mmCIF file of C-alpha atoms and ligand atoms in Angstrom:
data_model
loop_
_atom_site.group_PDB
_atom_site.id
_atom_site.type_symbol
_atom_site.label_atom_id
_atom_site.label_comp_id
_atom_site.label_asym_id
_atom_site.label_seq_id
_atom_site.Cartn_x
_atom_site.Cartn_y
_atom_site.Cartn_z
ATOM 1 C CA MET A 1 -15.500 18.717 -25.461
ATOM 2 C CA ALA A 2 -16.071 15.306 -23.350
ATOM 3 C CA HIS A 3 -13.056 12.762 -24.029
ATOM 4 C CA GLU A 4 -14.472 9.085 -24.764
ATOM 5 C CA PHE A 5 -12.698 5.977 -24.447
ATOM 6 C CA LEU A 6 -13.919 2.641 -25.228
ATOM 7 C CA LEU A 7 -12.681 -0.451 -24.028
ATOM 8 C CA LYS A 8 -13.826 -3.310 -26.029
ATOM 9 C CA ASN A 9 -14.223 -7.075 -25.463
ATOM 10 C CA VAL A 10 -12.931 -7.096 -21.752
ATOM 11 C CA ARG A 11 -14.113 -9.554 -18.867
ATOM 12 C CA PRO A 12 -14.503 -7.604 -15.507
ATOM 13 C CA LEU A 13 -12.951 -10.117 -12.852
ATOM 14 C CA GLU A 14 -13.098 -12.877 -15.377
ATOM 15 C CA GLY A 15 -16.819 -12.490 -15.981
ATOM 16 C CA ASP A 16 -18.781 -12.386 -19.259
ATOM 17 C CA THR A 17 -17.301 -10.192 -22.354
ATOM 18 C CA VAL A 18 -18.312 -6.681 -22.370
ATOM 19 C CA ASP A 19 -17.330 -3.196 -23.454
ATOM 20 C CA VAL A 20 -16.526 -0.292 -21.145
ATOM 21 C CA LEU A 21 -17.373 3.092 -22.111
ATOM 22 C CA VAL A 22 -15.410 5.888 -20.239
ATOM 23 C CA VAL A 23 -16.358 9.409 -20.422
ATOM 24 C CA ASP A 24 -13.927 11.948 -18.754
ATOM 25 C CA ALA A 25 -12.179 9.497 -16.966
ATOM 26 C CA ILE A 26 -15.466 8.194 -15.480
ATOM 27 C CA ILE A 27 -17.079 4.748 -16.402
ATOM 28 C CA GLU A 28 -20.102 5.804 -18.168
ATOM 29 C CA LYS A 29 -21.578 2.409 -19.479
ATOM 30 C CA ILE A 30 -21.035 -1.327 -19.191
ATOM 31 C CA GLY A 31 -22.397 -3.711 -21.848
ATOM 32 C CA LYS A 32 -22.464 -5.453 -25.019
ATOM 33 C CA ASP A 33 -21.570 -4.013 -28.458
ATOM 34 C CA ILE A 34 -21.158 -0.408 -27.119
ATOM 35 C CA THR A 35 -20.950 2.030 -30.333
ATOM 36 C CA PRO A 36 -17.365 3.263 -30.595
ATOM 37 C CA PRO A 37 -17.024 7.100 -29.748
ATOM 38 C CA GLY A 38 -16.879 9.562 -32.639
ATOM 39 C CA SER A 39 -13.468 10.577 -34.345
ATOM 40 C CA LYS A 40 -11.899 12.429 -31.192
ATOM 41 C CA GLY A 41 -12.484 9.121 -29.131
ATOM 42 C CA THR A 42 -10.168 6.155 -28.433
ATOM 43 C CA VAL A 43 -11.090 2.507 -28.910
ATOM 44 C CA LEU A 44 -8.939 -0.083 -27.453
ATOM 45 C CA GLU A 45 -9.214 -3.839 -28.092
ATOM 46 C CA GLY A 46 -9.286 -5.788 -24.825
ATOM 47 C CA GLY A 47 -8.922 -9.283 -26.803
ATOM 48 C CA HIS A 48 -11.287 -10.827 -23.902
ATOM 49 C CA ARG A 49 -8.703 -10.305 -21.190
ATOM 50 C CA ILE A 50 -9.552 -9.901 -17.509
ATOM 51 C CA LEU A 51 -10.405 -6.490 -16.475
ATOM 52 C CA ILE A 52 -9.389 -5.540 -12.746
ATOM 53 C CA PRO A 53 -9.569 -2.202 -11.046
ATOM 54 C CA GLY A 54 -5.932 -0.674 -10.584
ATOM 55 C CA PHE A 55 -3.785 -2.423 -7.860
ATOM 56 C CA VAL A 56 -3.503 -0.638 -4.492
ATOM 57 C CA ASP A 57 -0.272 -0.817 -3.056
ATOM 58 C CA ALA A 58 -1.380 0.300 0.554
ATOM 59 C CA HIS A 59 2.049 0.136 2.162
ATOM 60 C CA ALA A 60 5.151 1.669 0.566
ATOM 61 C CA HIS A 61 8.184 3.476 1.489
ATOM 62 C CA LEU A 62 9.005 5.592 -1.669
ATOM 63 C CA ASP A 63 11.963 7.512 -0.013
ATOM 64 C CA LYS A 64 13.783 4.439 0.958
ATOM 65 C CA THR A 65 14.227 2.459 -2.493
ATOM 66 C CA LEU A 66 17.384 2.073 -4.246
ATOM 67 C CA TRP A 67 15.408 0.980 -7.284
ATOM 68 C CA GLY A 68 17.229 2.182 -10.824
ATOM 69 C CA LEU A 69 20.513 2.373 -9.000
ATOM 70 C CA PRO A 70 23.374 0.022 -9.317
ATOM 71 C CA TRP A 71 23.002 -3.157 -6.883
ATOM 72 C CA HIS A 72 23.497 -2.165 -3.242
ATOM 73 C CA ARG A 73 25.615 -4.851 -1.452
ATOM 74 C CA ASN A 74 23.408 -5.453 1.676
ATOM 75 C CA GLN A 75 25.565 -5.702 4.858
ATOM 76 C CA ALA A 76 23.041 -4.463 7.442
ATOM 77 C CA GLY A 77 22.912 -6.472 10.724
ATOM 78 C CA PRO A 78 20.204 -8.580 11.986
ATOM 79 C CA LEU A 79 18.181 -6.228 14.644
ATOM 80 C CA LEU A 80 15.684 -3.542 13.626
ATOM 81 C CA ILE A 81 18.054 -0.782 15.253
ATOM 82 C CA ASP A 82 20.812 -2.131 13.010
ATOM 83 C CA LYS A 83 18.702 -1.710 9.961
ATOM 84 C CA ILE A 84 17.661 1.861 11.055
ATOM 85 C CA GLU A 85 21.455 2.980 11.627
ATOM 86 C CA ASN A 86 22.727 1.215 8.583
ATOM 87 C CA GLU A 87 20.044 3.189 6.288
ATOM 88 C CA ARG A 88 21.014 6.377 7.717
ATOM 89 C CA ARG A 89 24.579 5.835 7.193
ATOM 90 C CA VAL A 90 24.102 4.435 3.659
ATOM 91 C CA ARG A 91 21.487 7.341 2.488
ATOM 92 C CA ARG A 92 24.336 9.836 4.036
ATOM 93 C CA GLU A 93 27.119 8.374 1.864
ATOM 94 C CA MET A 94 25.104 7.844 -1.224
ATOM 95 C CA LYS A 95 23.520 11.361 -1.120
ATOM 96 C CA LEU A 96 20.314 9.943 -2.384
ATOM 97 C CA SER A 97 17.643 12.150 -3.718
ATOM 98 C CA SER A 98 14.190 11.019 -2.353
ATOM 99 C CA GLU A 99 12.245 12.807 -5.314
ATOM 100 C CA LYS A 100 14.360 10.737 -7.909
ATOM 101 C CA GLN A 101 14.241 7.481 -5.860
ATOM 102 C CA ALA A 102 10.278 8.001 -5.709
ATOM 103 C CA VAL A 103 10.319 8.736 -9.295
ATOM 104 C CA HIS A 104 12.086 5.237 -9.997
ATOM 105 C CA GLN A 105 9.509 3.257 -7.851
ATOM 106 C CA ILE A 106 6.244 5.240 -9.264
ATOM 107 C CA ARG A 107 7.183 4.367 -12.640
ATOM 108 C CA GLN A 108 7.821 0.725 -11.718
ATOM 109 C CA SER A 109 4.673 0.501 -9.955
ATOM 110 C CA ILE A 110 2.848 1.990 -12.947
ATOM 111 C CA ARG A 111 4.382 -0.739 -15.189
ATOM 112 C CA MET A 112 2.827 -3.335 -12.749
ATOM 113 C CA GLY A 113 -0.631 -1.841 -12.870
ATOM 114 C CA THR A 114 -0.806 0.097 -9.625
ATOM 115 C CA THR A 115 -2.980 2.983 -9.580
ATOM 116 C CA HIS A 116 -2.995 3.926 -5.886
ATOM 117 C CA ILE A 117 0.139 4.059 -3.346
ATOM 118 C CA ARG A 118 0.105 4.873 0.263
ATOM 119 C CA THR A 119 3.621 5.666 1.170
ATOM 120 C CA HIS A 120 5.333 6.093 4.544
ATOM 121 C CA VAL A 121 7.788 8.887 4.507
ATOM 122 C CA ASP A 122 10.659 9.166 7.130
ATOM 123 C CA VAL A 123 10.532 12.202 9.391
ATOM 124 C CA ASP A 124 13.178 12.569 12.166
ATOM 125 C CA THR A 125 15.492 15.238 13.706
ATOM 126 C CA GLU A 126 18.361 14.284 11.116
ATOM 127 C CA ILE A 127 16.469 14.032 8.001
ATOM 128 C CA GLY A 128 13.758 16.702 8.905
ATOM 129 C CA LEU A 129 11.383 17.344 6.175
ATOM 130 C CA LYS A 130 13.782 16.594 3.400
ATOM 131 C CA ASN A 131 12.288 13.182 2.258
ATOM 132 C CA LEU A 132 8.810 14.610 2.464
ATOM 133 C CA GLU A 133 9.810 17.333 0.204
ATOM 134 C CA GLY A 134 11.258 14.886 -2.347
ATOM 135 C CA VAL A 135 8.217 12.628 -2.298
ATOM 136 C CA LEU A 136 5.939 15.696 -2.449
ATOM 137 C CA THR A 137 7.404 16.840 -5.667
ATOM 138 C CA ALA A 138 7.335 13.491 -7.225
ATOM 139 C CA ARG A 139 3.553 13.192 -6.184
ATOM 140 C CA GLU A 140 2.812 16.342 -8.046
ATOM 141 C CA LYS A 141 4.972 15.461 -11.053
ATOM 142 C CA PHE A 142 2.756 12.062 -11.349
ATOM 143 C CA ARG A 143 -0.644 13.708 -10.067
ATOM 144 C CA ASP A 144 -2.319 12.546 -13.166
ATOM 145 C CA TYR A 145 -1.006 8.982 -13.328
ATOM 146 C CA MET A 146 -0.687 7.767 -9.526
ATOM 147 C CA THR A 147 -2.768 8.685 -6.620
ATOM 148 C CA ILE A 148 -0.376 8.775 -3.736
ATOM 149 C CA GLN A 149 -1.533 9.136 -0.119
ATOM 150 C CA ILE A 150 1.472 10.229 2.259
ATOM 151 C CA VAL A 151 1.922 9.201 6.159
ATOM 152 C CA ALA A 152 4.492 11.249 8.005
ATOM 153 C CA PHE A 153 6.491 8.432 9.621
ATOM 154 C CA PRO A 154 8.807 8.431 12.779
ATOM 155 C CA GLN A 155 10.703 5.540 11.591
ATOM 156 C CA SER A 156 13.370 6.228 14.343
ATOM 157 C CA GLY A 157 11.116 6.754 17.196
ATOM 158 C CA MET A 158 9.369 9.906 18.413
ATOM 159 C CA LEU A 159 9.441 10.326 21.992
ATOM 160 C CA VAL A 160 13.014 9.040 22.269
ATOM 161 C CA ARG A 161 14.062 11.805 19.617
ATOM 162 C CA PRO A 162 13.119 15.248 21.192
ATOM 163 C CA GLY A 163 11.741 17.540 18.441
ATOM 164 C CA THR A 164 10.109 14.643 16.285
ATOM 165 C CA VAL A 165 6.538 15.253 17.356
ATOM 166 C CA GLU A 166 6.872 19.169 16.192
ATOM 167 C CA LEU A 167 8.431 17.971 12.941
ATOM 168 C CA LEU A 168 5.516 15.609 12.270
ATOM 169 C CA GLU A 169 3.092 18.354 12.848
ATOM 170 C CA GLU A 170 5.139 20.402 10.366
ATOM 171 C CA ALA A 171 4.784 17.467 8.021
ATOM 172 C CA ILE A 172 1.291 17.405 7.971
ATOM 173 C CA LYS A 173 0.890 21.142 7.399
ATOM 174 C CA ALA A 174 3.285 20.554 4.410
ATOM 175 C CA GLY A 175 0.983 18.079 2.772
ATOM 176 C CA ALA A 176 1.221 14.708 4.417
ATOM 177 C CA ASP A 177 -2.343 13.154 4.675
ATOM 178 C CA LEU A 178 -1.891 10.775 7.792
ATOM 179 C CA ILE A 179 0.037 10.371 10.687
ATOM 180 C CA GLY A 180 2.169 7.360 11.200
ATOM 181 C CA GLY A 181 3.644 5.708 14.369
ATOM 182 C CA ILE A 182 5.748 2.600 15.146
ATOM 183 C CA ASP A 183 6.047 -0.051 18.015
ATOM 184 C CA PRO A 184 4.923 2.112 20.799
ATOM 185 C CA SER A 185 6.374 -0.094 23.577
ATOM 186 C CA THR A 186 9.613 -1.532 22.002
ATOM 187 C CA ILE A 187 11.011 1.779 20.376
ATOM 188 C CA ASP A 188 9.390 4.712 22.382
ATOM 189 C CA ARG A 189 8.946 2.641 25.564
ATOM 190 C CA ASP A 190 5.872 4.496 26.386
ATOM 191 C CA PRO A 191 2.946 3.240 24.601
ATOM 192 C CA VAL A 192 0.203 5.309 26.021
ATOM 193 C CA ARG A 193 1.962 8.406 25.643
ATOM 194 C CA HIS A 194 3.229 7.625 22.099
ATOM 195 C CA LEU A 195 -0.359 6.730 21.030
ATOM 196 C CA LYS A 196 -1.879 9.949 22.761
ATOM 197 C CA THR A 197 0.372 11.856 20.744
ATOM 198 C CA ILE A 198 -0.138 10.864 17.340
ATOM 199 C CA PHE A 199 -3.915 10.307 17.985
ATOM 200 C CA GLU A 200 -3.869 14.235 19.183
ATOM 201 C CA ILE A 201 -2.271 15.159 15.942
ATOM 202 C CA ALA A 202 -4.775 13.211 13.957
ATOM 203 C CA GLY A 203 -7.541 14.694 15.819
ATOM 204 C CA ARG A 204 -6.134 18.295 15.574
ATOM 205 C CA HIS A 205 -5.878 17.879 11.755
ATOM 206 C CA GLY A 206 -8.887 15.594 10.963
ATOM 207 C CA ILE A 207 -6.719 12.975 9.492
ATOM 208 C CA GLY A 208 -6.133 9.366 9.593
ATOM 209 C CA VAL A 209 -3.440 7.180 11.314
ATOM 210 C CA ASP A 210 -1.324 4.294 9.891
ATOM 211 C CA ILE A 211 0.900 2.926 12.485
ATOM 212 C CA HIS A 212 3.625 0.175 12.223
ATOM 213 C CA ILE A 213 2.976 -2.455 14.799
ATOM 214 C CA HIS A 214 5.835 -5.195 14.522
ATOM 215 C CA GLU A 215 5.686 -6.170 18.315
ATOM 216 C CA PRO A 216 4.882 -9.704 19.064
ATOM 217 C CA GLY A 217 2.487 -11.534 20.946
ATOM 218 C CA ALA A 218 0.694 -10.189 23.930
ATOM 219 C CA LEU A 219 2.809 -6.834 23.529
ATOM 220 C CA GLY A 220 1.640 -6.300 20.060
ATOM 221 C CA ALA A 221 -1.728 -7.182 21.027
ATOM 222 C CA PHE A 222 -1.925 -4.967 23.869
ATOM 223 C CA SER A 223 -0.678 -2.243 21.509
ATOM 224 C CA ILE A 224 -3.660 -2.893 19.262
ATOM 225 C CA GLU A 225 -6.103 -2.606 22.241
ATOM 226 C CA LEU A 226 -4.778 0.805 22.974
ATOM 227 C CA VAL A 227 -4.926 1.961 19.198
ATOM 228 C CA ALA A 228 -8.610 0.753 19.436
ATOM 229 C CA GLU A 229 -9.139 2.767 22.482
ATOM 230 C CA ARG A 230 -7.673 5.918 21.039
ATOM 231 C CA THR A 231 -9.696 5.501 17.852
ATOM 232 C CA LYS A 232 -12.904 5.385 19.808
ATOM 233 C CA ALA A 233 -11.964 8.181 22.066
ATOM 234 C CA LEU A 234 -11.154 10.441 19.054
ATOM 235 C CA GLY A 235 -14.078 9.239 16.820
ATOM 236 C CA LEU A 236 -11.650 8.069 14.058
ATOM 237 C CA GLN A 237 -13.570 4.882 13.048
ATOM 238 C CA GLY A 238 -12.678 3.846 9.374
ATOM 239 C CA LYS A 239 -9.628 6.264 9.508
ATOM 240 C CA VAL A 240 -7.050 3.939 10.935
ATOM 241 C CA ASN A 241 -4.994 1.356 9.765
ATOM 242 C CA ILE A 242 -2.403 -0.901 11.538
ATOM 243 C CA SER A 243 0.341 -2.202 9.344
ATOM 244 C CA HIS A 244 1.936 -5.404 9.945
ATOM 245 C CA ALA A 245 0.253 -6.624 13.274
ATOM 246 C CA PHE A 246 2.328 -9.866 13.268
ATOM 247 C CA CYS A 247 0.988 -10.613 16.723
ATOM 248 C CA LEU A 248 -2.324 -11.345 15.227
ATOM 249 C CA GLY A 249 -0.895 -14.584 14.110
ATOM 250 C CA MET A 250 0.655 -15.293 17.703
ATOM 251 C CA ILE A 251 -2.217 -15.026 20.029
ATOM 252 C CA ASP A 252 -4.438 -17.887 21.189
ATOM 253 C CA ASP A 253 -7.903 -18.016 19.766
ATOM 254 C CA ALA A 254 -10.044 -16.205 22.664
ATOM 255 C CA TYR A 255 -7.685 -13.312 22.544
ATOM 256 C CA LEU A 256 -7.745 -13.112 18.794
ATOM 257 C CA ASN A 257 -11.545 -13.070 18.672
ATOM 258 C CA GLN A 258 -11.535 -10.191 21.215
ATOM 259 C CA LEU A 259 -9.167 -8.089 19.196
ATOM 260 C CA ILE A 260 -11.181 -8.702 15.956
ATOM 261 C CA ASP A 261 -14.327 -7.403 17.739
ATOM 262 C CA LEU A 262 -12.284 -4.345 18.394
ATOM 263 C CA LEU A 263 -10.928 -4.035 15.122
ATOM 264 C CA LEU A 264 -14.489 -4.345 13.756
ATOM 265 C CA GLU A 265 -16.195 -1.991 16.176
ATOM 266 C CA ASN A 266 -13.730 0.824 15.325
ATOM 267 C CA LYS A 267 -13.251 -0.206 11.617
ATOM 268 C CA ILE A 268 -9.724 -0.426 11.896
ATOM 269 C CA SER A 269 -8.262 -2.085 8.814
ATOM 270 C CA ILE A 270 -5.018 -4.247 8.734
ATOM 271 C CA MET A 271 -2.101 -4.270 6.312
ATOM 272 C CA THR A 272 -0.123 -7.340 5.870
ATOM 273 C CA HIS A 273 2.388 -7.980 3.040
ATOM 274 C CA ALA A 274 2.935 -11.738 3.935
ATOM 275 C CA PRO A 275 6.431 -11.129 5.315
ATOM 276 C CA MET A 276 9.446 -13.032 4.723
ATOM 277 C CA HIS A 277 11.036 -12.697 8.047
ATOM 278 C CA ARG A 278 8.321 -13.696 10.360
ATOM 279 C CA PRO A 279 7.093 -17.330 10.676
ATOM 280 C CA LEU A 280 3.850 -15.937 12.113
ATOM 281 C CA PHE A 281 1.653 -13.182 10.757
ATOM 282 C CA PRO A 282 -1.943 -12.230 10.345
ATOM 283 C CA PRO A 283 -4.388 -15.132 9.502
ATOM 284 C CA ILE A 284 -5.764 -13.470 6.270
ATOM 285 C CA LYS A 285 -8.656 -15.807 5.782
ATOM 286 C CA ARG A 286 -10.078 -15.746 9.482
ATOM 287 C CA LEU A 287 -9.690 -11.909 9.499
ATOM 288 C CA ARG A 288 -11.646 -11.508 6.112
ATOM 289 C CA GLU A 289 -14.149 -13.898 7.140
ATOM 290 C CA ALA A 290 -14.914 -12.062 10.303
ATOM 291 C CA GLY A 291 -15.269 -8.997 8.095
ATOM 292 C CA VAL A 292 -12.060 -7.081 9.034
ATOM 293 C CA VAL A 293 -10.735 -4.807 5.949
ATOM 294 C CA LEU A 294 -7.361 -6.283 4.685
ATOM 295 C CA CYS A 295 -5.176 -4.485 2.517
ATOM 296 C CA SER A 296 -1.671 -5.349 1.472
ATOM 297 C CA GLY A 297 1.577 -3.424 0.014
ATOM 298 C CA SER A 298 5.038 -3.943 -0.985
ATOM 299 C CA ASP A 299 6.839 -2.508 1.919
ATOM 300 C CA ASN A 300 10.544 -2.419 1.363
ATOM 301 C CA ILE A 301 11.481 -2.519 -1.940
ATOM 302 C CA ARG A 302 15.393 -3.155 -2.979
ATOM 303 C CA ASP A 303 16.574 -0.808 -0.243
ATOM 304 C CA THR A 304 19.150 -0.741 2.535
ATOM 305 C CA TRP A 305 16.612 -3.091 4.570
ATOM 306 C CA ALA A 306 16.309 -6.075 2.115
ATOM 307 C CA PRO A 307 16.958 -6.656 -1.479
ATOM 308 C CA TYR A 308 13.731 -8.066 -2.432
ATOM 309 C CA GLY A 309 10.643 -6.624 -4.108
ATOM 310 C CA ASN A 310 9.652 -5.047 -7.357
ATOM 311 C CA ALA A 311 6.391 -3.401 -6.736
ATOM 312 C CA ASP A 312 4.151 -5.903 -8.302
ATOM 313 C CA MET A 313 0.990 -6.296 -6.500
ATOM 314 C CA LEU A 314 0.015 -9.539 -8.497
ATOM 315 C CA GLU A 315 3.070 -10.968 -7.310
ATOM 316 C CA ARG A 316 1.846 -9.806 -3.590
ATOM 317 C CA ALA A 317 -1.159 -11.644 -4.259
ATOM 318 C CA MET A 318 0.899 -14.732 -4.805
ATOM 319 C CA PHE A 319 2.782 -14.079 -1.566
ATOM 320 C CA LEU A 320 -0.282 -13.534 0.380
ATOM 321 C CA SER A 321 -1.805 -16.917 -1.171
ATOM 322 C CA TRP A 322 1.663 -18.870 -0.952
ATOM 323 C CA ARG A 323 2.345 -18.006 2.785
ATOM 324 C CA SER A 324 -1.456 -18.738 3.760
ATOM 325 C CA ALA A 325 -1.013 -22.187 2.181
ATOM 326 C CA PHE A 326 -3.968 -21.162 -0.324
ATOM 327 C CA HIS A 327 -4.571 -23.677 -3.080
ATOM 328 C CA ARG A 328 -8.293 -23.072 -3.875
ATOM 329 C CA ASP A 329 -9.101 -20.484 -6.583
ATOM 330 C CA GLU A 330 -11.655 -18.718 -4.422
ATOM 331 C CA ASP A 331 -8.775 -18.052 -1.934
ATOM 332 C CA LEU A 332 -6.444 -16.773 -4.563
ATOM 333 C CA GLU A 333 -9.363 -14.547 -5.781
ATOM 334 C CA MET A 334 -9.630 -13.318 -2.213
ATOM 335 C CA ALA A 335 -5.820 -12.364 -2.243
ATOM 336 C CA LEU A 336 -6.273 -10.402 -5.526
ATOM 337 C CA ASP A 337 -9.139 -8.690 -3.917
ATOM 338 C CA ILE A 338 -7.047 -7.673 -0.874
ATOM 339 C CA THR A 339 -4.494 -6.158 -3.332
ATOM 340 C CA THR A 340 -7.257 -4.145 -5.053
ATOM 341 C CA PHE A 341 -10.686 -3.456 -3.357
ATOM 342 C CA GLY A 342 -9.496 -4.041 0.227
ATOM 343 C CA GLY A 343 -6.713 -1.480 -0.279
ATOM 344 C CA ALA A 344 -9.199 1.105 -1.461
ATOM 345 C CA ARG A 345 -11.381 0.580 1.341
ATOM 346 C CA ALA A 346 -8.245 1.014 3.818
ATOM 347 C CA MET A 347 -7.251 4.153 1.898
ATOM 348 C CA GLY A 348 -10.771 5.337 1.838
ATOM 349 C CA THR A 349 -10.568 5.838 -1.999
ATOM 350 C CA LYS A 350 -14.123 7.144 -3.452
ATOM 351 C CA ASN A 351 -15.252 5.796 -6.829
ATOM 352 C CA TYR A 352 -13.208 2.866 -6.857
ATOM 353 C CA GLY A 353 -14.102 -0.313 -8.891
ATOM 354 C CA LEU A 354 -15.764 -1.352 -12.155
ATOM 355 C CA GLU A 355 -19.226 -0.210 -11.704
ATOM 356 C CA VAL A 356 -20.811 2.632 -13.567
ATOM 357 C CA GLY A 357 -19.758 6.026 -11.979
ATOM 358 C CA CYS A 358 -16.235 4.537 -11.004
ATOM 359 C CA ARG A 359 -13.022 6.354 -11.782
ATOM 360 C CA ALA A 360 -11.310 4.638 -14.978
ATOM 361 C CA ASP A 361 -8.339 2.957 -13.192
ATOM 362 C CA PHE A 362 -7.834 -0.474 -14.537
ATOM 363 C CA VAL A 363 -5.458 -3.146 -15.352
ATOM 364 C CA LEU A 364 -6.060 -5.647 -18.438
ATOM 365 C CA LEU A 365 -4.498 -9.079 -16.989
ATOM 366 C CA GLN A 366 -3.317 -11.798 -19.311
ATOM 367 C CA GLY A 367 -4.351 -15.180 -17.971
ATOM 368 C CA GLU A 368 -7.585 -17.557 -18.318
ATOM 369 C CA THR A 369 -8.683 -16.740 -14.774
ATOM 370 C CA ARG A 370 -7.732 -14.469 -11.885
ATOM 371 C CA ALA A 371 -6.015 -17.513 -10.174
ATOM 372 C CA ASP A 372 -3.920 -18.254 -13.319
ATOM 373 C CA ALA A 373 -2.987 -14.511 -13.544
ATOM 374 C CA ILE A 374 -1.742 -14.612 -10.159
ATOM 375 C CA VAL A 375 0.122 -17.711 -10.546
ATOM 376 C CA SER A 376 1.771 -16.805 -13.906
ATOM 377 C CA ARG A 377 2.342 -13.142 -13.439
ATOM 378 C CA ALA A 378 2.654 -12.161 -17.012
ATOM 379 C CA PRO A 379 3.388 -8.562 -17.945
ATOM 380 C CA ARG A 380 0.292 -6.371 -17.851
ATOM 381 C CA LYS A 381 -1.403 -6.027 -21.101
ATOM 382 C CA CYS A 382 -2.658 -2.575 -20.444
ATOM 383 C CA VAL A 383 -2.811 -0.174 -17.548
ATOM 384 C CA ILE A 384 -5.248 2.643 -17.417
ATOM 385 C CA LYS A 385 -5.215 5.565 -14.999
ATOM 386 C CA ASN A 386 -7.685 8.346 -15.063
ATOM 387 C CA GLY A 387 -8.911 7.027 -18.237
ATOM 388 C CA GLN A 388 -5.609 7.335 -20.191
ATOM 389 C CA VAL A 389 -3.298 4.393 -21.047
ATOM 390 C CA VAL A 390 -0.153 4.650 -18.780
ATOM 391 C CA ALA A 391 1.342 1.302 -19.451
ATOM 392 C CA THR A 392 1.404 -1.450 -22.193
ATOM 393 C CA ASP A 393 2.935 -4.804 -22.288
ATOM 394 C CA GLY A 394 4.870 -4.248 -19.286
ATOM 395 C CA GLU A 395 6.442 -0.961 -20.346
ATOM 396 C CA CYS A 396 5.510 2.367 -18.458
ATOM 397 C CA LEU A 397 4.571 5.168 -20.837
ATOM 398 C CA ILE A 398 5.107 8.081 -18.730
HETATM 399 ZN ZN1 LIG B 401 6.970 -0.152 6.482
#
């Protein structure tokens, strides 16, 4: 028998108050005064709160977090390589379980109203597939409560560590959904070969690509040109995301326009989390107005890299707004859109949203308006995943 769930008196995206009827985890009807389901169904009073689709954390590292453990005193050096080596040492000494750590973060994300996560998972010649196996087990445990995409990520470089390419292939066969990459010039020092290798893996397995590009200015911009070229050559339009892309905030207008054209032509999305450690980052409003798909994510959460983060994508919407100096409500609403619809588009999520036929993945926000909710960041009143309540008043029920 079909399971019916009626959400009474909610305001979708702060619009007029309506009821939402969910049948077998799909939105069946939206309207005024919908009759409550029979005795087997569930009715939840929304109290005229704002209803939005579940948050999408489109860039996480579930295998890195130290969430749920005693406070870690961070003593990592300033360089990227210092942080990579420090992480390797600390994880070895602490004998961490990536499964347990992923579970801690997933539960935290549920509390905060996230229903979809894309996580990068380290694959290298020392870790092998151990982190991936832990995150795959955590994903399976939470399959009804969180949608998780996994990117096989060569954090320590690929070409500079022989054997990594083969491990990445194995990671895809073992269940990773996408292939990752990182700074093809500065880490692997051979951008053409780096990108050729990861795009060939993507082409062979018919999967998408999500690449970290931290490289600055013209160097990063050149990497983006090469990513666009590979995307076109392999027909992967709509399946490629570039994470960070700080360079988009560092080049002149004419060059930025050229790159925007390439991103649009090849349907490449951009992930920015409004970084604390970079004075320049992608110009959110400019890219959105041009039609580029933008998404956001938590990135590192309380790990050996940095102590910050709490998996709250509502707070991330504030960071996007804060760092972009947004003050108009419509701009804050755009930031919220990036952390919801933008993420869903970047992840290729089907049936996402608040229309009839969409999957019932919702958050009930506290606040008068969306902008108010972003700046107030009150505990989430209710989080619903696959038509079932998974968190109330900021507490995870799973
Ligand atoms: Zn990352």
